[in-house]
GROMACS .gro file of C-alpha atoms in nm:
model
  361
    1MET     CA    1  -9.786   4.930   1.057
    2LYS     CA    2  -9.437   4.796   1.029
    3THR     CA    3  -9.566   4.493   0.850
    4ASN     CA    4  -9.740   4.699   0.584
    5LEU     CA    5  -9.427   4.903   0.521
    6GLN     CA    6  -9.225   4.583   0.479
    7ASP     CA    7  -9.475   4.445   0.229
    8ILE     CA    8  -9.457   4.764   0.026
    9ARG     CA    9  -9.078   4.744   0.011
   10GLU     CA   10  -9.087   4.380  -0.100
   11LYS     CA   11  -9.334   4.460  -0.378
   12ARG     CA   12  -9.113   4.746  -0.500
   13GLY     CA   13  -8.813   4.505  -0.503
   14VAL     CA   14  -9.000   4.258  -0.719
   15ARG     CA   15  -9.102   4.531  -0.964
   16ASN     CA   16  -8.742   4.651  -0.986
   17SER     CA   17  -8.624   4.296  -1.060
   18HIS     CA   18  -8.882   4.260  -1.333
   19ASN     CA   19  -8.769   4.587  -1.486
   20ILE     CA   20  -8.405   4.477  -1.490
   21VAL     CA   21  -8.493   4.144  -1.660
   22SER     CA   22  -8.699   4.329  -1.920
   23ILE     CA   23  -8.414   4.568  -1.991
   24ILE     CA   24  -8.168   4.279  -2.034
   25PHE     CA   25  -8.408   4.088  -2.263
   26LEU     CA   26  -8.471   4.393  -2.481
   27SER     CA   27  -8.098   4.454  -2.501
   28LEU     CA   28  -8.035   4.096  -2.620
   29VAL     CA   29  -8.311   4.125  -2.881
   30SER     CA   30  -8.159   4.449  -3.005
   31ILE     CA   31  -7.815   4.291  -3.030
   32MET     CA   32  -7.955   3.991  -3.222
   33ALA     CA   33  -8.145   4.218  -3.459
   34LEU     CA   34  -7.833   4.423  -3.518
   35SER     CA   35  -7.626   4.108  -3.583
   36PHE     CA   36  -7.882   3.974  -3.828
   37SER     CA   37  -7.887   4.307  -4.009
   38ILE     CA   38  -7.509   4.303  -4.035
   39PHE     CA   39  -7.523   3.940  -4.166
   40LEU     CA   40  -7.775   4.042  -4.433
   41LEU     CA   41  -7.557   4.333  -4.538
   42VAL     CA   42  -7.249   4.109  -4.567
   43LYS     CA   43  -7.443   3.840  -4.756
   44ASN     CA   44  -7.583   4.098  -4.994
   45ALA     CA   45  -7.236   4.234  -5.060
   46SER     CA   46  -7.109   3.879  -5.129
   47LEU     CA   47  -7.393   3.811  -5.372
   48GLN     CA   48  -7.321   4.138  -5.548
   49ARG     CA   49  -6.955   4.041  -5.585
   50GLN     CA   50  -7.050   3.695  -5.724
   51GLU     CA   51  -7.293   3.853  -5.967
   52ALA     CA   52  -7.023   4.091  -6.081
   53ALA     CA   53  -6.781   3.800  -6.131
   54PHE     CA   54  -7.039   3.603  -6.330
   55ARG     CA   55  -7.111   3.903  -6.547
   56SER     CA   56  -6.740   3.952  -6.602
   57GLU     CA   57  -6.698   3.588  -6.710
   58LEU     CA   58  -7.002   3.610  -6.935
   59ASP     CA   59  -6.867   3.928  -7.093
   60ALA     CA   60  -6.533   3.751  -7.152
   61ILE     CA   61  -6.703   3.452  -7.315
   62THR     CA   62  -6.916   3.680  -7.528
   63SER     CA   63  -6.616   3.884  -7.636
   64GLU     CA   64  -6.417   3.566  -7.728
   65GLY     CA   65  -6.706   3.398  -7.905
   66TYR     CA   66  -6.909   3.086  -7.820
   67TYR     CA   67  -7.066   2.796  -8.014
   68THR     CA   68  -7.425   2.724  -8.082
   69ALA     CA   69  -7.548   2.362  -8.068
   70THR     CA   70  -7.522   2.340  -8.447
   71GLU     CA   71  -7.169   2.475  -8.449
   72ALA     CA   72  -7.063   2.240  -8.168
   73GLN     CA   73  -7.202   1.938  -8.359
   74ARG     CA   74  -7.014   2.047  -8.670
   75LEU     CA   75  -6.686   2.056  -8.474
   76ILE     CA   76  -6.758   1.710  -8.329
   77ASP     CA   77  -6.824   1.570  -8.677
   78GLU     CA   78  -6.503   1.722  -8.810
   79ALA     CA   79  -6.301   1.573  -8.523
   80SER     CA   80  -6.464   1.233  -8.577
   81ASN     CA   81  -6.387   1.237  -8.948
   82GLU     CA   82  -6.028   1.338  -8.879
   83ALA     CA   83  -5.987   1.051  -8.629
   84GLU     CA   84  -6.139   0.807  -8.880
   85GLN     CA   85  -5.895   0.918  -9.148
   86ARG     CA   86  -5.601   0.878  -8.909
   87THR     CA   87  -5.723   0.527  -8.819
   88LYS     CA   88  -5.752   0.430  -9.186
   89ALA     CA   89  -5.404   0.564  -9.251
   90SER     CA   90  -5.268   0.363  -8.957
   91ILE     CA   91  -5.435   0.045  -9.084
   92ARG     CA   92  -5.295   0.098  -9.434
   93GLU     CA   93  -4.949   0.155  -9.289
   94THR     CA   94  -4.973  -0.165  -9.082
   95PHE     CA   95  -5.075  -0.365  -9.389
   96ARG     CA   96  -4.798  -0.211  -9.596
   97ARG     CA   97  -4.528  -0.294  -9.340
   98LYS     CA   98  -4.657  -0.651  -9.296
   99LEU     CA   99  -4.674  -0.716  -9.668
  100GLU     CA  100  -4.332  -0.562  -9.731
  101SER     CA  101  -4.182  -0.785  -9.462
  102GLY     CA  102  -4.318  -1.091  -9.641
  103GLU     CA  103  -4.553  -1.195  -9.361
  104GLY     CA  104  -4.857  -1.203  -9.587
  105ALA     CA  105  -5.212  -1.071  -9.567
  106ILE     CA  106  -5.332  -1.318  -9.303
  107SER     CA  107  -5.059  -1.204  -9.063
  108ALA     CA  108  -5.156  -0.840  -9.117
  109VAL     CA  109  -5.523  -0.914  -9.052
  110ARG     CA  110  -5.440  -1.107  -8.736
  111THR     CA  111  -5.242  -0.811  -8.605
  112LEU     CA  112  -5.552  -0.592  -8.628
  113PHE     CA  113  -5.775  -0.840  -8.441
  114PRO     CA  114  -5.573  -0.957  -8.138
  115ASP     CA  115  -5.884  -1.070  -7.949
  116GLN     CA  116  -5.996  -1.309  -8.224
  117ILE     CA  117  -5.866  -1.616  -8.406
  118VAL     CA  118  -5.849  -1.531  -8.776
  119VAL     CA  119  -5.827  -1.803  -9.041
  120SER     CA  120  -5.865  -1.799  -9.417
  121SER     CA  121  -6.025  -2.059  -9.640
  122SER     CA  122  -6.130  -2.052 -10.004
  123GLY     CA  123  -6.045  -1.685 -10.035
  124ARG     CA  124  -6.249  -1.582  -9.731
  125TYR     CA  125  -6.150  -1.473  -9.381
  126PHE     CA  126  -6.322  -1.610  -9.072
  127PHE     CA  127  -6.315  -1.455  -8.726
  128PHE     CA  128  -6.362  -1.646  -8.400
  129PRO     CA  129  -6.359  -1.463  -8.064
  130ILE     CA  130  -6.096  -1.605  -7.830
  131SER     CA  131  -6.277  -1.791  -7.554
  132ASP     CA  132  -6.206  -1.781  -7.182
  133GLU     CA  133  -6.401  -2.104  -7.131
  134ILE     CA  134  -6.091  -2.318  -7.181
  135GLU     CA  135  -5.735  -2.300  -7.058
  136HIS     CA  136  -5.486  -2.084  -7.248
  137HIS     CA  137  -5.129  -2.205  -7.294
  138GLY     CA  138  -4.986  -1.904  -7.110
  139PHE     CA  139  -4.661  -1.877  -7.305
  140ASP     CA  140  -4.522  -1.532  -7.377
  141GLU     CA  141  -4.411  -1.436  -7.728
  142ASN     CA  142  -4.051  -1.426  -7.604
  143ASP     CA  143  -4.054  -1.769  -7.436
  144PHE     CA  144  -3.914  -1.952  -7.739
  145GLU     CA  145  -3.627  -1.901  -7.980
  146PHE     CA  146  -3.469  -2.103  -8.260
  147THR     CA  147  -3.127  -2.259  -8.212
  148ASP     CA  148  -2.857  -2.264  -8.479
  149ASN     CA  149  -2.969  -2.611  -8.592
  150GLY     CA  150  -3.329  -2.493  -8.632
  151PHE     CA  151  -3.472  -2.654  -8.317
  152LEU     CA  152  -3.720  -2.460  -8.107
  153LYS     CA  153  -3.583  -2.388  -7.760
  154TYR     CA  154  -3.771  -2.272  -7.451
  155ILE     CA  155  -3.603  -1.974  -7.283
  156GLY     CA  156  -3.881  -1.864  -7.049
  157ASN     CA  157  -3.862  -1.837  -6.672
  158ASP     CA  158  -4.074  -2.141  -6.585
  159ASP     CA  159  -3.931  -2.488  -6.534
  160ILE     CA  160  -4.123  -2.687  -6.796
  161TYR     CA  161  -4.089  -3.033  -6.944
  162ILE     CA  162  -3.992  -3.016  -7.311
  163LYS     CA  163  -3.877  -3.279  -7.560
  164GLN     CA  164  -3.775  -3.255  -7.926
  165GLY     CA  165  -3.947  -3.478  -8.179
  166VAL     CA  166  -4.002  -3.554  -8.547
  167ASP     CA  167  -4.308  -3.685  -8.726
  168VAL     CA  168  -4.251  -3.898  -9.034
  169SER     CA  169  -4.424  -4.098  -9.305
  170ARG     CA  170  -4.331  -4.265  -9.631
  171PHE     CA  171  -4.249  -3.922  -9.774
  172GLN     CA  172  -3.922  -3.914  -9.574
  173GLY     CA  173  -3.801  -4.232  -9.744
  174ASN     CA  174  -3.541  -4.448  -9.572
  175ILE     CA  175  -3.435  -4.309  -9.234
  176ASP     CA  176  -3.116  -4.374  -9.037
  177TRP     CA  177  -3.272  -4.373  -8.691
  178ASP     CA  178  -2.942  -4.400  -8.504
  179LYS     CA  179  -2.832  -4.070  -8.658
  180VAL     CA  180  -3.170  -3.917  -8.577
  181ALA     CA  181  -3.140  -4.015  -8.211
  182ALA     CA  182  -2.783  -3.881  -8.197
  183ASP     CA  183  -2.895  -3.543  -8.335
  184GLY     CA  184  -3.094  -3.447  -8.026
  185ILE     CA  185  -3.430  -3.603  -8.113
  186ASP     CA  186  -3.616  -3.757  -7.817
  187TYR     CA  187  -3.927  -3.906  -7.976
  188ALA     CA  188  -4.091  -3.985  -8.310
  189MET     CA  189  -4.453  -3.959  -8.419
  190ILE     CA  190  -4.499  -4.211  -8.699
  191ARG     CA  191  -4.780  -4.224  -8.950
  192ALA     CA  192  -4.931  -4.570  -8.932
  193GLY     CA  193  -5.198  -4.533  -9.197
  194TYR     CA  194  -5.456  -4.319  -9.370
  195ARG     CA  195  -5.789  -4.327  -9.548
  196GLY     CA  196  -5.801  -4.232  -9.916
  197THR     CA  197  -5.943  -3.888  -9.981
  198THR     CA  198  -6.169  -3.991 -10.270
  199GLU     CA  199  -6.257  -4.361 -10.250
  200GLY     CA  200  -6.212  -4.386  -9.873
  201LYS     CA  201  -5.997  -4.699  -9.875
  202LEU     CA  202  -5.805  -4.775  -9.555
  203LEU     CA  203  -5.430  -4.803  -9.617
  204GLN     CA  204  -5.117  -4.869  -9.415
  205ASP     CA  205  -4.824  -4.630  -9.461
  206ASP     CA  206  -4.556  -4.801  -9.672
  207LYS     CA  207  -4.282  -4.712  -9.422
  208PHE     CA  208  -4.474  -4.775  -9.101
  209ILE     CA  209  -4.303  -5.101  -9.005
  210ASP     CA  210  -3.953  -4.977  -9.093
  211ASN     CA  211  -4.004  -4.649  -8.910
  212ILE     CA  212  -4.156  -4.779  -8.589
  213GLU     CA  213  -3.910  -5.064  -8.552
  214GLY     CA  214  -3.613  -4.844  -8.643
  215ALA     CA  215  -3.713  -4.568  -8.401
  216LEU     CA  216  -3.770  -4.809  -8.113
  217ALA     CA  217  -3.442  -4.990  -8.182
  218SER     CA  218  -3.259  -4.655  -8.160
  219GLY     CA  219  -3.403  -4.584  -7.816
  220LEU     CA  220  -3.658  -4.322  -7.917
  221ASP     CA  221  -4.002  -4.302  -7.760
  222VAL     CA  222  -4.276  -4.350  -8.017
  223GLY     CA  223  -4.629  -4.232  -8.088
  224VAL     CA  224  -4.844  -4.290  -8.397
  225TYR     CA  225  -5.102  -4.103  -8.601
  226PHE     CA  226  -5.370  -4.182  -8.857
  227TYR     CA  227  -5.482  -3.942  -9.129
  228SER     CA  228  -5.862  -3.950  -9.111
  229GLN     CA  229  -6.113  -3.900  -9.388
  230ALA     CA  230  -6.403  -4.055  -9.202
  231LEU     CA  231  -6.752  -3.945  -9.305
  232ASN     CA  232  -6.922  -4.055  -8.984
  233LYS     CA  233  -6.865  -4.208  -8.641
  234LYS     CA  234  -6.876  -4.563  -8.778
  235GLU     CA  235  -6.585  -4.493  -9.014
  236ALA     CA  236  -6.394  -4.310  -8.739
  237ILE     CA  237  -6.421  -4.616  -8.514
  238GLU     CA  238  -6.310  -4.830  -8.806
  239GLU     CA  239  -5.998  -4.614  -8.847
  240ALA     CA  240  -5.920  -4.629  -8.475
  241GLN     CA  241  -5.959  -5.005  -8.461
  242LEU     CA  242  -5.731  -5.058  -8.760
  243LEU     CA  243  -5.467  -4.840  -8.596
  244LEU     CA  244  -5.496  -5.027  -8.267
  245ASP     CA  245  -5.445  -5.357  -8.447
  246MET     CA  246  -5.135  -5.220  -8.621
  247ILE     CA  247  -4.963  -5.097  -8.305
  248GLU     CA  248  -5.052  -5.390  -8.080
  249PRO     CA  249  -4.704  -5.554  -8.106
  250TYR     CA  250  -4.515  -5.235  -8.017
  251ASP     CA  251  -4.432  -5.032  -7.706
  252ILE     CA  252  -4.621  -4.708  -7.764
  253LYS     CA  253  -4.545  -4.445  -7.498
  254TYR     CA  254  -4.654  -4.132  -7.681
  255PRO     CA  255  -5.013  -4.059  -7.790
  256VAL     CA  256  -5.221  -4.236  -8.054
  257VAL     CA  257  -5.344  -3.954  -8.274
  258ILE     CA  258  -5.623  -3.876  -8.517
  259ASP     CA  259  -5.506  -3.631  -8.784
  260ILE     CA  260  -5.790  -3.388  -8.868
  261GLU     CA  261  -5.723  -3.169  -9.171
  262SER     CA  262  -5.938  -3.033  -9.450
  263ALA     CA  263  -5.864  -3.195  -9.784
  264GLU     CA  264  -5.761  -2.926 -10.031
  265SER     CA  265  -5.977  -3.063 -10.310
  266ASP     CA  266  -6.339  -3.025 -10.408
  267GLU     CA  267  -6.339  -3.394 -10.500
  268ALA     CA  268  -6.240  -3.508 -10.149
  269ARG     CA  269  -6.502  -3.722  -9.979
  270THR     CA  270  -6.492  -3.486  -9.677
  271ALA     CA  271  -6.519  -3.165  -9.881
  272THR     CA  272  -6.870  -3.088  -9.754
  273LEU     CA  273  -6.838  -3.243  -9.408
  274SER     CA  274  -6.978  -3.023  -9.131
  275SER     CA  275  -6.784  -2.918  -8.823
  276ASP     CA  276  -7.025  -3.115  -8.605
  277VAL     CA  277  -6.936  -3.437  -8.788
  278TYR     CA  278  -6.563  -3.362  -8.771
  279GLU     CA  279  -6.597  -3.316  -8.395
  280GLU     CA  280  -6.801  -3.634  -8.348
  281ASN     CA  281  -6.549  -3.833  -8.551
  282ALA     CA  282  -6.255  -3.700  -8.350
  283LYS     CA  283  -6.425  -3.772  -8.019
  284VAL     CA  284  -6.532  -4.128  -8.100
  285PHE     CA  285  -6.185  -4.205  -8.239
  286CYS     CA  286  -6.023  -4.078  -7.918
  287ASP     CA  287  -6.269  -4.261  -7.696
  288THR     CA  288  -6.198  -4.587  -7.881
  289VAL     CA  289  -5.823  -4.537  -7.836
  290SER     CA  290  -5.864  -4.451  -7.468
  291ALA     CA  291  -6.075  -4.761  -7.406
  292ALA     CA  292  -5.785  -4.969  -7.541
  293GLY     CA  293  -5.546  -4.822  -7.283
  294TYR     CA  294  -5.361  -4.566  -7.496
  295LYS     CA  295  -5.342  -4.189  -7.466
  296PRO     CA  296  -5.555  -4.030  -7.743
  297MET     CA  297  -5.472  -3.700  -7.909
  298ILE     CA  298  -5.612  -3.476  -8.184
  299TYR     CA  299  -5.379  -3.324  -8.444
  300GLY     CA  300  -5.471  -3.017  -8.646
  301ASN     CA  301  -5.367  -2.669  -8.746
  302VAL     CA  302  -5.529  -2.343  -8.636
  303LYS     CA  303  -5.792  -2.377  -8.909
  304SER     CA  304  -5.872  -2.731  -8.793
  305PHE     CA  305  -5.953  -2.612  -8.441
  306ALA     CA  306  -6.153  -2.313  -8.565
  307LEU     CA  307  -6.337  -2.416  -8.882
  308LEU     CA  308  -6.348  -2.797  -8.862
  309MET     CA  309  -6.389  -2.825  -8.486
  310ASP     CA  310  -6.461  -2.595  -8.195
  311ALA     CA  311  -6.160  -2.596  -7.964
  312VAL     CA  312  -6.395  -2.562  -7.667
  313ASP     CA  313  -6.576  -2.884  -7.760
  314VAL     CA  314  -6.257  -3.096  -7.782
  315ASP     CA  315  -6.087  -2.942  -7.481
  316ASP     CA  316  -6.098  -3.271  -7.288
  317TYR     CA  317  -5.845  -3.431  -7.524
  318ASP     CA  318  -5.472  -3.377  -7.567
  319ILE     CA  319  -5.392  -3.139  -7.852
  320TRP     CA  320  -5.116  -3.150  -8.113
  321ILE     CA  321  -5.118  -2.809  -8.281
  322ALA     CA  322  -4.948  -2.734  -8.612
  323TYR     CA  323  -4.830  -2.375  -8.645
  324TYR     CA  324  -4.509  -2.285  -8.821
  325GLY     CA  325  -4.292  -2.017  -8.664
  326ALA     CA  326  -4.286  -1.845  -8.328
  327PRO     CA  327  -4.454  -1.700  -8.133
  328LEU     CA  328  -4.741  -1.947  -8.142
  329TYR     CA  329  -5.058  -1.786  -8.275
  330TYR     CA  330  -5.293  -2.050  -8.131
  331PRO     CA  331  -5.403  -1.921  -7.785
  332TYR     CA  332  -5.529  -2.237  -7.616
  333HIS     CA  333  -5.354  -2.512  -7.424
  334PHE     CA  334  -5.165  -2.775  -7.620
  335ASN     CA  335  -4.947  -3.076  -7.546
  336MET     CA  336  -4.742  -3.092  -7.863
  337TRP     CA  337  -4.647  -2.824  -8.115
  338GLN     CA  338  -4.541  -2.892  -8.474
  339TYR     CA  339  -4.343  -2.574  -8.537
  340THR     CA  340  -4.193  -2.631  -8.883
  341SER     CA  341  -4.224  -2.852  -9.188
  342ALA     CA  342  -3.877  -2.760  -9.310
  343GLY     CA  343  -3.662  -2.904  -9.033
  344LYS     CA  344  -3.324  -3.062  -9.090
  345VAL     CA  345  -3.218  -3.369  -8.892
  346ASN     CA  346  -2.921  -3.598  -8.947
  347GLY     CA  347  -3.034  -3.934  -9.081
  348ILE     CA  348  -3.332  -3.792  -9.273
  349ASP     CA  349  -3.294  -3.674  -9.631
  350GLY     CA  350  -3.470  -3.349  -9.711
  351ASN     CA  351  -3.715  -3.164  -9.491
  352VAL     CA  352  -3.896  -3.311  -9.194
  353ASP     CA  353  -4.160  -3.186  -8.950
  354LEU     CA  354  -4.017  -3.084  -8.612
  355ASN     CA  355  -4.211  -3.078  -8.287
  356VAL     CA  356  -4.181  -2.998  -7.919
  357CYS     CA  357  -4.374  -3.190  -7.656
  358ILE     CA  358  -4.445  -3.019  -7.322
  359THR     CA  359  -4.623  -3.314  -7.158
  360GLU     CA  360  -4.448  -3.612  -7.006
  361TYR     CA  361  -4.597  -3.936  -7.140
   0.00000   0.00000   0.00000
């Protein structure tokens, strides 16, 4: 009997426990439902506030006015036209200032195309993108200045080798080389010979012997150059060999140079020569000189290394660039720079070409 009573009590205890768990579970569900309802109410209120804000902004835009696609395109076109007119005005102003300063049209054009080499020939302008395939000279526009005697002086921060030189031919007449050496000149580039521009005859410069012997006797270092009018590689080799024969008795420390320039005449034998032939002639001339144990070099102006040759294709050779004035417009590496044709040097009557050499030979 006692056992049955105990069983009944235990069963009642289990039922009571189940009831308590159920009550707790239902309470938690009710709390979660209430929380979710509160969350929905808050979210709904937030959405209503956002909608009200959007409507307020839309009303403001509508009240201030807005643009259709057509109207927006019209405004874009007007702004573009205005910018184009301002650009044209700026270009005209640049040209006007350049021309008024006496720099000339080519200088004005070059200012507008700083990433290209601009040259003019026969009334036309030619544009060549500046290449990164070859070394640039790296000089800043403020690295050089002219001294009181008209010599070009390096004032940059780098420690570079630089020597002052002249280049001469029969056009300078009789030269007092002792006075030249005493006037701060370190070396002389002497024209040894040339080929005639029409008949193509090979000729020695009338003052070659006097100039080379006078310069050497005065203690100047000497290089030589030959004005080429070769029509093909055979003639270029012929020019180089003649030059080598002429300089054989002398101590030549500076380069042996081929002078590549366009003849300013329609009757010149090279008037229709292609740039490929000019390049081939320059290369075979230099290779012939190098094989004889001398340092070859190519002389030319900016037009020579743009129109007559591709600077990239002759990059393996030393370069003597002719460009008058500073800063140097030519962007690529060079070894010698002819910076004026109107130099004044004691011992030379009249004007003479002045040069700086930045390579030790």
